[in-house]
CSV table of C-alpha atoms in Angstrom, one decimal:
chain,number,residue,atom,x,y,z
A,1,MET,CA,-30.9,-10.2,-17.4
A,2,SER,CA,-30.3,-11.2,-13.7
A,3,SER,CA,-27.1,-10.1,-12.0
A,4,SER,CA,-26.1,-13.8,-11.5
A,5,THR,CA,-26.4,-14.4,-15.3
A,6,LEU,CA,-24.3,-11.2,-15.9
A,7,HIS,CA,-21.6,-12.5,-13.6
A,8,HIS,CA,-21.4,-15.8,-15.5
A,9,GLU,CA,-21.3,-14.1,-18.9
A,10,GLU,CA,-19.0,-11.2,-18.1
A,11,ARG,CA,-15.2,-11.8,-18.0
A,12,PRO,CA,-14.0,-10.5,-14.7
A,13,THR,CA,-11.4,-7.7,-14.6
A,14,HIS,CA,-8.3,-8.1,-12.5
A,15,TYR,CA,-8.0,-4.6,-11.2
A,16,ARG,CA,-7.3,-5.8,-7.6
A,17,TRP,CA,-3.9,-6.9,-8.8
A,18,VAL,CA,-3.2,-3.5,-10.2
A,19,VAL,CA,-4.1,-2.1,-6.7
A,20,LEU,CA,-1.8,-4.6,-5.1
A,21,THR,CA,1.0,-3.6,-7.4
A,22,VAL,CA,0.6,0.0,-6.4
A,23,ILE,CA,0.5,-1.0,-2.7
A,24,PHE,CA,3.7,-3.0,-3.2
A,25,ILE,CA,5.6,-0.1,-4.9
A,26,THR,CA,4.4,2.5,-2.5
A,27,TYR,CA,5.3,0.5,0.6
A,28,VAL,CA,8.7,-0.3,-0.9
A,29,ILE,CA,9.3,3.4,-0.9
A,30,CYS,CA,7.9,3.9,2.6
A,31,MET,CA,10.1,1.1,3.9
A,32,ALA,CA,13.1,2.6,2.2
A,33,ASP,CA,12.6,5.9,3.8
A,34,ARG,CA,12.4,4.5,7.3
A,35,SER,CA,15.1,1.8,6.9
A,36,ASN,CA,17.9,3.9,5.2
A,37,ILE,CA,19.0,5.1,8.7
A,38,GLY,CA,20.6,1.7,9.4
A,39,ALA,CA,23.0,1.9,6.4
A,40,VAL,CA,24.2,5.3,7.3
A,41,LEU,CA,24.1,5.0,11.1
A,42,PRO,CA,27.9,4.3,11.3
A,43,MET,CA,28.6,7.6,9.5
A,44,ILE,CA,26.1,9.5,11.7
A,45,LYS,CA,27.5,8.0,14.9
A,46,GLY,CA,31.0,9.0,13.9
A,47,GLU,CA,30.0,12.6,12.9
A,48,PHE,CA,27.9,13.3,15.9
A,49,GLU,CA,30.1,11.3,18.3
A,50,ILE,CA,27.2,9.5,20.0
A,51,SER,CA,26.9,6.2,21.9
A,52,ASN,CA,25.4,3.0,20.8
A,53,PHE,CA,22.4,3.8,23.0
A,54,ALA,CA,21.9,7.2,21.3
A,55,SER,CA,22.4,5.6,17.9
A,56,GLY,CA,19.7,3.1,18.7
A,57,ALA,CA,17.4,5.8,19.9
A,58,ILE,CA,17.6,7.7,16.6
A,59,SER,CA,16.3,4.6,14.9
A,60,SER,CA,13.8,3.7,17.6
A,61,PHE,CA,12.0,7.0,17.7
A,62,PHE,CA,10.5,6.4,14.3
A,63,PHE,CA,8.6,3.4,15.8
A,64,LEU,CA,7.3,5.5,18.8
A,65,GLY,CA,5.6,7.9,16.4
A,66,TYR,CA,4.6,5.0,14.2
A,67,ALA,CA,2.8,3.2,17.1
A,68,ILE,CA,1.2,6.4,18.5
A,69,SER,CA,-0.5,7.3,15.2
A,70,GLN,CA,-1.9,4.0,14.1
A,71,ILE,CA,-4.9,3.6,16.4
A,72,PRO,CA,-6.1,7.2,15.6
A,73,ALA,CA,-5.5,6.4,11.9
A,74,GLY,CA,-7.6,3.2,12.2
A,75,LEU,CA,-10.5,5.0,13.8
A,76,VAL,CA,-10.5,7.7,11.1
A,77,MET,CA,-10.2,5.2,8.3
A,78,THR,CA,-13.1,3.2,9.6
A,79,LYS,CA,-15.3,6.3,9.0
A,80,LYS,CA,-13.5,8.1,6.1
A,81,GLY,CA,-11.9,5.3,4.1
A,82,THR,CA,-8.2,4.9,3.2
A,83,ARG,CA,-7.6,6.6,-0.1
A,84,HIS,CA,-7.1,10.3,0.9
A,85,ILE,CA,-5.5,9.5,4.3
A,86,VAL,CA,-2.9,7.2,2.9
A,87,SER,CA,-2.0,9.4,0.0
A,88,LEU,CA,-1.5,12.4,2.3
A,89,ALA,CA,0.5,10.3,4.7
A,90,VAL,CA,2.9,9.1,2.0
A,91,LEU,CA,3.4,12.7,0.8
A,92,LEU,CA,4.1,14.1,4.3
A,93,PHE,CA,6.4,11.1,5.0
A,94,SER,CA,8.5,11.9,1.9
A,95,ILE,CA,8.7,15.6,2.9
A,96,ILE,CA,10.0,14.7,6.3
A,97,THR,CA,12.5,12.3,4.8
A,98,PHE,CA,13.9,15.2,2.7
A,99,CYS,CA,14.2,17.4,5.8
A,100,MET,CA,16.3,14.7,7.5
A,101,GLY,CA,19.1,15.6,5.1
A,102,PHE,CA,19.4,19.0,6.8
A,103,ALA,CA,19.8,17.7,10.4
A,104,THR,CA,22.9,19.1,12.1
A,105,THR,CA,22.5,17.5,15.5
A,106,ALA,CA,21.6,14.0,16.8
A,107,VAL,CA,18.6,15.6,18.6
A,108,ALA,CA,17.2,17.1,15.4
A,109,LEU,CA,17.6,13.8,13.7
A,110,LEU,CA,15.8,12.0,16.5
A,111,VAL,CA,12.9,14.5,16.4
A,112,LEU,CA,12.5,14.1,12.6
A,113,ARG,CA,12.5,10.3,13.0
A,114,LEU,CA,9.7,10.7,15.5
A,115,LEU,CA,7.7,12.9,13.0
A,116,LEU,CA,8.5,10.4,10.3
A,117,GLY,CA,6.8,7.7,12.4
A,118,LEU,CA,3.8,9.9,13.2
A,119,MET,CA,3.2,10.5,9.5
A,120,GLY,CA,4.0,6.9,8.5
A,121,GLY,CA,1.5,5.3,10.9
A,122,PRO,CA,-1.5,5.5,8.6
A,123,THR,CA,0.2,3.7,5.7
A,124,PRO,CA,0.2,0.1,7.0
A,125,VAL,CA,-3.3,0.4,8.4
A,126,GLY,CA,-4.5,1.7,5.0
A,127,MET,CA,-2.5,-0.9,3.0
A,128,THR,CA,-3.7,-3.9,4.9
A,129,SER,CA,-7.3,-2.6,5.1
A,130,THR,CA,-7.2,-2.3,1.3
A,131,VAL,CA,-6.0,-5.8,0.9
A,132,ASN,CA,-8.7,-7.0,3.2
A,133,ALA,CA,-11.4,-5.2,1.3
A,134,TRP,CA,-10.1,-6.0,-2.2
A,135,PHE,CA,-9.4,-9.8,-2.0
A,136,PRO,CA,-11.6,-12.8,-1.4
A,137,PRO,CA,-10.7,-15.1,1.6
A,138,LYS,CA,-8.8,-17.6,-0.5
A,139,GLU,CA,-6.4,-14.9,-1.8
A,140,LYS,CA,-5.9,-12.8,1.3
A,141,GLY,CA,-2.8,-14.7,2.5
A,142,THR,CA,-1.2,-14.4,-0.9
A,143,ALA,CA,-2.0,-10.8,-1.3
A,144,THR,CA,-0.8,-10.0,2.2
A,145,GLY,CA,2.4,-11.9,1.5
A,146,VAL,CA,3.0,-9.7,-1.6
A,147,TYR,CA,2.4,-6.6,0.6
A,148,ILE,CA,4.7,-7.8,3.3
A,149,ALA,CA,7.3,-8.7,0.7
A,150,SER,CA,7.6,-5.0,-0.1
A,151,THR,CA,9.0,-4.5,3.4
A,152,GLN,CA,11.8,-7.0,2.5
A,153,PHE,CA,12.5,-5.8,-1.0
A,154,ALA,CA,13.4,-2.3,0.2
A,155,PRO,CA,16.1,-3.5,2.6
A,156,ILE,CA,17.7,-5.5,-0.2
A,157,ILE,CA,18.4,-2.5,-2.3
A,158,VAL,CA,18.5,0.2,0.4
A,159,PRO,CA,22.0,-0.6,1.9
A,160,ILE,CA,23.6,-0.8,-1.5
A,161,ILE,CA,22.1,2.5,-2.8
A,162,ALA,CA,22.4,4.3,0.5
A,163,VAL,CA,26.1,3.4,0.9
A,164,ALA,CA,26.9,4.4,-2.7
A,165,LEU,CA,25.1,7.8,-2.2
A,166,ALA,CA,26.7,8.4,1.2
A,167,ASN,CA,30.2,7.6,-0.1
A,168,ALA,CA,29.7,9.9,-3.2
A,169,GLN,CA,27.8,12.8,-1.7
A,170,GLY,CA,27.7,12.3,2.1
A,171,TRP,CA,25.0,10.7,4.3
A,172,ARG,CA,22.6,13.7,4.0
A,173,SER,CA,22.2,13.1,0.3
A,174,VAL,CA,20.6,9.7,1.0
A,175,PHE,CA,17.6,11.4,2.6
A,176,HIS,CA,17.3,14.0,-0.2
A,177,TRP,CA,17.2,11.4,-3.0
A,178,PHE,CA,15.1,8.9,-1.2
A,179,ALA,CA,12.3,11.5,-0.7
A,180,VAL,CA,11.6,12.0,-4.4
A,181,PRO,CA,9.9,8.6,-5.3
A,182,GLY,CA,7.4,9.0,-2.4
A,183,VAL,CA,6.0,12.2,-3.7
A,184,VAL,CA,5.3,10.5,-7.1
A,185,MET,CA,3.7,7.4,-5.5
A,186,ALA,CA,1.5,9.6,-3.2
A,187,ILE,CA,-0.2,10.9,-6.4
A,188,VAL,CA,-0.3,7.5,-8.1
A,189,PHE,CA,-1.9,5.9,-5.0
A,190,PHE,CA,-4.6,8.6,-4.9
A,191,LEU,CA,-5.4,8.0,-8.6
A,192,VAL,CA,-5.5,4.2,-8.5
A,193,GLN,CA,-6.8,3.2,-5.1
A,194,ARG,CA,-10.4,3.2,-3.8
A,195,THR,CA,-11.4,2.2,-0.2
A,196,HIS,CA,-13.7,-0.5,-1.6
A,197,PRO,CA,-13.6,-2.3,-5.0
A,198,GLY,CA,-17.3,-1.4,-5.5
A,199,GLN,CA,-16.2,2.3,-5.7
A,200,SER,CA,-13.8,1.8,-8.6
A,201,ARG,CA,-15.0,2.2,-12.2
A,202,CYS,CA,-12.1,-0.2,-13.2
A,203,VAL,CA,-13.8,-3.1,-11.4
A,204,ASN,CA,-16.6,-4.8,-13.3
A,205,ALA,CA,-19.5,-6.7,-11.7
A,206,ALA,CA,-17.8,-10.1,-12.3
A,207,GLU,CA,-14.6,-9.2,-10.5
A,208,LEU,CA,-16.7,-7.5,-7.7
A,209,ALA,CA,-18.7,-10.8,-7.3
A,210,ARG,CA,-15.4,-12.8,-7.1
A,211,ILE,CA,-14.0,-10.4,-4.4
A,212,THR,CA,-17.1,-10.5,-2.3
A,213,SER,CA,-17.8,-14.2,-2.6
A,214,THR,CA,-16.8,-17.0,-0.3
A,215,ASP,CA,-15.8,-20.6,-1.1
A,216,THR,CA,-19.4,-21.6,-0.3
A,217,GLY,CA,-20.9,-19.7,-3.2
A,218,GLY,CA,-21.9,-16.5,-1.5
A,219,THR,CA,-24.1,-17.9,1.2
A,220,GLU,CA,-23.5,-16.9,4.8
A,221,LYS,CA,-21.8,-20.2,5.7
A,222,ARG,CA,-18.1,-20.1,6.6
A,223,VAL,CA,-15.3,-21.0,4.2
A,224,ASP,CA,-14.6,-24.7,4.4
A,225,PHE,CA,-11.2,-25.2,5.9
A,226,GLY,CA,-11.4,-29.0,5.6
A,227,ASP,CA,-9.8,-31.2,8.3
A,228,MET,CA,-6.1,-31.1,9.0
A,229,GLY,CA,-6.1,-33.4,12.0
A,230,TRP,CA,-3.4,-32.7,14.6
A,231,ILE,CA,-2.6,-29.3,13.0
A,232,ASP,CA,-6.1,-28.1,13.7
A,233,ARG,CA,-5.8,-29.3,17.3
A,234,LEU,CA,-2.5,-27.5,17.7
A,235,ILE,CA,-3.7,-24.2,16.3
A,236,ARG,CA,-7.0,-24.5,18.1
A,237,LEU,CA,-9.3,-24.1,15.1
A,238,ARG,CA,-12.7,-22.7,16.0
A,239,ASP,CA,-15.9,-21.1,14.7
A,240,GLU,CA,-15.5,-17.7,16.2
A,241,LYS,CA,-18.2,-15.0,16.1
A,242,PRO,CA,-16.9,-12.1,14.1
A,243,LEU,CA,-15.5,-9.2,16.1
A,244,ASP,CA,-18.1,-6.7,14.7
A,245,THR,CA,-17.5,-3.8,17.1
A,246,ASN,CA,-14.5,-2.0,18.4
A,247,GLY,CA,-15.4,-2.9,21.9
A,248,ARG,CA,-15.3,-6.6,21.1
A,249,ILE,CA,-11.9,-6.1,19.5
A,250,MET,CA,-10.6,-4.5,22.6
A,251,ARG,CA,-11.8,-7.4,24.7
A,252,SER,CA,-10.4,-10.1,22.5
A,253,TRP,CA,-7.4,-12.1,23.7
A,254,ASN,CA,-6.8,-13.2,20.2
A,255,ILE,CA,-6.2,-9.6,19.1
A,256,TRP,CA,-4.1,-8.8,22.2
A,257,GLY,CA,-2.2,-12.0,22.1
A,258,ASN,CA,-1.4,-11.5,18.4
A,259,THR,CA,-0.4,-7.9,19.2
A,260,ILE,CA,2.1,-8.9,21.9
A,261,ALA,CA,3.5,-11.7,19.7
A,262,TYR,CA,3.9,-9.2,16.9
A,263,PHE,CA,5.6,-6.9,19.3
A,264,PHE,CA,8.3,-9.5,19.8
A,265,MET,CA,8.6,-10.3,16.1
A,266,ASN,CA,9.1,-6.6,15.5
A,267,ASN,CA,11.8,-6.6,18.1
A,268,VAL,CA,13.8,-9.0,15.9
A,269,LEU,CA,13.0,-7.6,12.5
A,270,TYR,CA,13.8,-3.9,13.3
A,271,GLY,CA,16.5,-4.8,15.7
A,272,MET,CA,18.3,-6.6,12.9
A,273,LEU,CA,17.6,-3.8,10.4
A,274,THR,CA,19.2,-1.3,12.7
A,275,TRP,CA,22.2,-3.4,14.0
A,276,ILE,CA,23.1,-5.9,11.4
A,277,PRO,CA,25.1,-3.3,9.4
A,278,SER,CA,27.1,-2.3,12.5
A,279,TYR,CA,27.5,-6.0,13.5
A,280,LEU,CA,29.0,-6.8,10.1
A,281,VAL,CA,31.5,-3.9,10.4
A,282,THR,CA,32.4,-4.3,14.1
A,283,ALA,CA,32.1,-8.0,14.9
A,284,ARG,CA,32.7,-9.5,11.4
A,285,GLY,CA,35.3,-7.0,10.2
A,286,TYR,CA,33.7,-6.1,6.8
A,287,ASN,CA,34.5,-2.7,5.2
A,288,PHE,CA,31.7,-0.2,4.6
A,289,ILE,CA,31.2,-1.1,0.9
A,290,LYS,CA,31.1,-4.9,1.5
A,291,MET,CA,28.8,-4.4,4.4
A,292,GLY,CA,26.3,-2.7,2.1
A,293,PHE,CA,26.0,-6.0,0.1
A,294,VAL,CA,26.1,-8.5,3.0
A,295,ALA,CA,23.6,-6.5,5.0
A,296,SER,CA,21.0,-7.1,2.3
A,297,ALA,CA,21.1,-10.9,2.9
A,298,PRO,CA,18.3,-11.1,5.5
A,299,SER,CA,16.0,-9.2,3.3
A,300,ILE,CA,16.7,-11.4,0.3
A,301,GLY,CA,15.6,-14.3,2.4
A,302,GLY,CA,12.8,-12.3,3.8
A,303,LEU,CA,11.4,-11.4,0.4
A,304,VAL,CA,11.2,-15.0,-0.6
A,305,GLY,CA,9.9,-16.0,2.8
A,306,ALA,CA,7.0,-13.5,2.7
A,307,LEU,CA,5.9,-14.5,-0.8
A,308,VAL,CA,6.2,-18.2,-0.1
A,309,GLY,CA,4.6,-17.8,3.3
A,310,GLY,CA,1.4,-16.2,1.9
A,311,VAL,CA,1.0,-18.9,-0.7
A,312,VAL,CA,1.7,-21.7,1.8
A,313,SER,CA,-0.9,-20.3,4.2
A,314,ASP,CA,-3.6,-20.0,1.5
A,315,ARG,CA,-2.9,-23.3,-0.3
A,316,VAL,CA,-1.0,-25.7,1.9
A,317,PHE,CA,-2.7,-24.7,5.2
A,318,ARG,CA,-6.0,-23.8,3.4
A,319,GLY,CA,-6.3,-20.3,4.9
A,320,ARG,CA,-5.0,-21.1,8.3
A,321,ARG,CA,-2.7,-18.4,9.6
A,322,LYS,CA,-1.1,-19.8,12.8
A,323,PRO,CA,1.0,-22.6,11.3
A,324,THR,CA,3.4,-20.3,9.5
A,325,MET,CA,3.4,-17.9,12.5
A,326,LEU,CA,4.6,-20.8,14.6
A,327,ILE,CA,7.3,-21.7,12.1
A,328,THR,CA,8.5,-18.1,12.1
A,329,ALA,CA,8.9,-17.9,15.9
A,330,LEU,CA,10.7,-21.3,16.3
A,331,MET,CA,12.9,-21.4,13.2
A,332,THR,CA,14.1,-17.8,13.5
A,333,ALA,CA,15.2,-18.4,17.1
A,334,VAL,CA,17.2,-21.4,15.8
A,335,MET,CA,18.7,-19.3,13.0
A,336,MET,CA,19.7,-16.5,15.2
A,337,VAL,CA,21.8,-18.9,17.2
A,338,VAL,CA,23.4,-20.1,14.0
A,339,VAL,CA,24.2,-16.5,12.9
A,340,LEU,CA,26.1,-16.0,16.2
A,341,VAL,CA,28.2,-19.1,16.0
A,342,VAL,CA,28.8,-19.5,12.2
A,343,PRO,CA,32.5,-19.3,11.3
A,344,GLN,CA,34.0,-16.2,9.7
A,345,ASN,CA,33.3,-17.1,6.1
A,346,THR,CA,31.4,-14.8,3.9
A,347,VAL,CA,29.4,-17.5,2.2
A,348,LEU,CA,28.4,-19.0,5.5
A,349,VAL,CA,27.6,-15.6,7.0
A,350,VAL,CA,25.4,-14.6,4.0
A,351,GLY,CA,23.7,-18.0,4.0
A,352,SER,CA,22.8,-17.9,7.6
A,353,LEU,CA,21.5,-14.3,7.3
A,354,ILE,CA,19.4,-15.3,4.2
A,355,LEU,CA,17.8,-18.2,6.1
A,356,THR,CA,17.2,-16.1,9.1
A,357,GLY,CA,15.3,-13.6,7.0
A,358,PHE,CA,13.4,-16.4,5.2
A,359,PHE,CA,12.1,-17.9,8.4
A,360,LEU,CA,11.4,-14.6,10.1
A,361,ASN,CA,9.2,-13.6,7.1
A,362,ILE,CA,7.5,-16.9,6.1
A,363,GLY,CA,5.0,-16.3,8.9
A,364,TRP,CA,5.3,-12.5,9.0
A,365,PRO,CA,2.3,-11.7,6.7
A,366,MET,CA,0.1,-13.8,8.9
A,367,PHE,CA,0.4,-11.6,11.9
A,368,THR,CA,-1.5,-9.1,9.7
A,369,ALA,CA,-3.8,-11.6,7.9
A,370,TYR,CA,-4.7,-13.4,11.2
A,371,ALA,CA,-7.2,-10.7,12.2
A,372,MET,CA,-8.9,-10.8,8.8
A,373,ASN,CA,-10.5,-14.2,9.8
A,374,LEU,CA,-11.8,-12.7,13.1
A,375,THR,CA,-13.2,-9.3,12.1
A,376,THR,CA,-15.5,-7.7,9.5
A,377,ASP,CA,-14.5,-5.3,6.8
A,378,GLY,CA,-15.8,-2.5,9.0
A,379,THR,CA,-13.9,-3.4,12.1
A,380,TYR,CA,-10.6,-4.7,10.5
A,381,PRO,CA,-9.0,-1.2,10.2
A,382,PHE,CA,-9.4,-0.7,13.9
A,383,ALA,CA,-8.2,-4.2,14.7
A,384,ILE,CA,-5.1,-3.9,12.5
A,385,SER,CA,-4.3,-0.5,13.9
A,386,VAL,CA,-4.3,-2.0,17.4
A,387,ILE,CA,-2.1,-4.9,16.2
A,388,ASN,CA,0.3,-2.6,14.3
A,389,SER,CA,0.4,0.0,17.1
A,390,GLY,CA,1.4,-2.4,19.8
A,391,GLY,CA,3.5,-4.6,17.5
A,392,ASN,CA,5.5,-1.7,16.2
A,393,LEU,CA,6.5,-0.6,19.7
A,394,GLY,CA,8.8,-3.6,19.3
A,395,GLY,CA,10.6,-1.6,16.7
A,396,PHE,CA,10.9,1.3,19.2
A,397,PHE,CA,12.3,-0.8,22.1
A,398,ALA,CA,14.6,-3.2,20.2
A,399,PRO,CA,17.2,-0.9,18.8
A,400,ILE,CA,17.5,0.9,22.2
A,401,ILE,CA,17.7,-2.4,24.1
A,402,VAL,CA,20.3,-3.8,21.8
A,403,GLY,CA,22.3,-0.6,22.0
A,404,ALA,CA,22.1,-0.6,25.8
A,405,LEU,CA,23.3,-4.2,25.9
A,406,LEU,CA,26.2,-3.4,23.6
A,407,ASP,CA,27.2,-0.5,25.8
A,408,ALA,CA,26.8,-2.6,29.0
A,409,PHE,CA,28.8,-5.6,27.7
A,410,GLY,CA,31.6,-3.9,25.8
A,411,GLY,CA,30.1,-4.3,22.3
A,412,ASN,CA,29.5,-8.0,22.7
A,413,TYR,CA,27.0,-8.9,19.9
A,414,THR,CA,26.6,-12.4,21.2
A,415,VAL,CA,25.0,-11.1,24.3
A,416,ALA,CA,23.0,-8.4,22.5
A,417,PHE,CA,21.6,-10.7,19.8
A,418,SER,CA,20.7,-13.4,22.3
A,419,TYR,CA,18.0,-11.0,23.3
A,420,PHE,CA,16.3,-11.8,20.0
A,421,VAL,CA,16.3,-15.6,20.7
A,422,VAL,CA,14.6,-15.0,24.1
A,423,VAL,CA,11.8,-12.8,22.7
A,424,LEU,CA,11.2,-15.2,19.8
A,425,LEU,CA,10.6,-18.1,22.2
A,426,ILE,CA,8.2,-16.0,24.3
A,427,GLY,CA,6.4,-15.1,21.0
A,428,LEU,CA,6.1,-18.8,20.2
A,429,VAL,CA,4.3,-19.5,23.5
A,430,LEU,CA,2.0,-16.6,22.9
A,431,ILE,CA,1.0,-17.8,19.4
A,432,LEU,CA,0.1,-21.2,20.8
A,433,THR,CA,-2.5,-19.6,23.1
A,434,LEU,CA,-4.4,-18.0,20.1
A,435,THR,CA,-7.5,-19.4,18.5
A,436,GLU,CA,-7.5,-19.9,14.7
A,437,GLY,CA,-10.9,-18.5,13.5
A,438,ARG,CA,-12.6,-19.6,10.3
A,439,PRO,CA,-13.3,-16.6,8.1
A,440,ALA,CA,-16.9,-15.3,7.9
A,441,PRO,CA,-18.3,-14.2,4.6
A,442,LYS,CA,-18.2,-10.6,3.5
A,443,VAL,CA,-21.5,-9.0,4.0
A,444,GLY,CA,-22.7,-5.9,2.1
A,445,ALA,CA,-19.4,-5.1,0.4
A,446,ALA,CA,-20.9,-5.8,-3.1
A,447,THR,CA,-23.3,-3.0,-2.7
A,448,ALA,CA,-20.7,-0.3,-2.1
A,449,THR,CA,-21.3,2.9,-4.0
A,450,ARG,CA,-19.1,3.5,-7.1
A,451,ALA,CA,-17.2,6.7,-7.2
C-alpha cells in the first residue's frame, strides 16, 4: 500500500493540539514567574525605600538577561533541538523564582531578576520553534495566537493571586508559591514535546502529512494567498526567497525591521505590566486590593486579542501577518491616549484598559509568526532568537525609562505614558517598510526520525 493511500485511509491524530496545550500551560507559568514583580513592586519599594528608577530597574533586568540568552539559545536549538533545552530552562527558571523570596536587598533582587531572564531566554525560542515545526501554514497564526494568549492569561490571574498571598504571608511568599508549578511543567514538557512531529510516536502518518503539507497539495509551489487588492499593496506582498542560512537572516531588513518594531511593542507591553499597578494606586487612587483586580484588565483584553488576532490573520487575511501588526500599532496608540484622559470612573478605566490590551495583542502573535513565512524550519529558531532578543530589550528599557520620567516630572503619569504613544507610532512606520512574504512549503520535515 502506498504512503499516499495510507494517508487517505488513516484517520489523522491531533497530537499537535496536545503539544500546543502543554506549551500554553507552561508559558502561563513562565509568564507568571516573570510578571509577579509588578503586583508586589509597591511593597518592595516601600520596604527597601528605593526610587521609581530603581523599582523599574528591578523589573527591567529580567529583560536584559532574557535578551542576552536568546540568540545563543537559538543557535543551540538549531543543532540540538528544543525538548531538552526548554525543559531544563523552565526548571532553572522556577528554582530562581523560589530564591527571589529570600532576597533581603534591592541589589540581590535585581541580580536574581537578571538570572531569571538568562534562564528564561530559551523558552520563547523553543515554544515558537515548536509551533513552527508542528503546524501547517494555514494553522500557524492560530497556534501562535494561542501561545501568545498564554502571556496574557497569566497577568489576568497573577495580580489577584499575588496580592492575596502578599497580604496574607508577605511579598516573599509570592515567589515561593509561584515556583512550584514550573517544576511540574518542566517534567510534563519533557515527556510530551518533541522537536519535530516526525519524532513523536503519538503522531500518525496522516497527521504528519497534514502538518508537512501546504495548501497546494504538497508540491513545492507557494501557498495561495489569493488577491486582497489594496491590502496587498499596503503590506507589500511579495514572493520572497526563503532565508535559508543564518547569514541571510542577519542581512535581512525584514528581520531587523520586525525586530525593531517588536522592540517598541515590548516597550509598551512590559512598561504597562510594570507600571499599571502603581499608576492605579498613585494616579487613580485605588487601594491595594482593588488595584489587584483592575490591573488585570489589560490582560483580559489581551487574552481575547491574541486569540482573535491569530484567527483573523489566518482566516480573514489568509495568512498575511502585517495587517494585524499595523492595527496593533495604530489602535494601541489611540487607546493609550484614551487611558490617560478617561474620567475617574472604574467602569470607564477598566473598559479603556481592556481595549488597550485587546488592540495591543490582536497583532502581537504576528510579530512572532511573521518570520515563519520568510524562513525554513532549520533557520526559524535563529531568526526568532534575533527577533526576541532585540525585541525584548524593549522590556528592559521601558520600565527604567518610565521610572526615570516619573522621577523627573514629579510622578506625572501623563508624561510618562505619553512615551508609549510615541514609540507605537514609530513602530507603525517601521511595520509599513516590511515586505509580506508568501510562505514556502516545508521540505524534508516529513522524513524526520521518530524517537
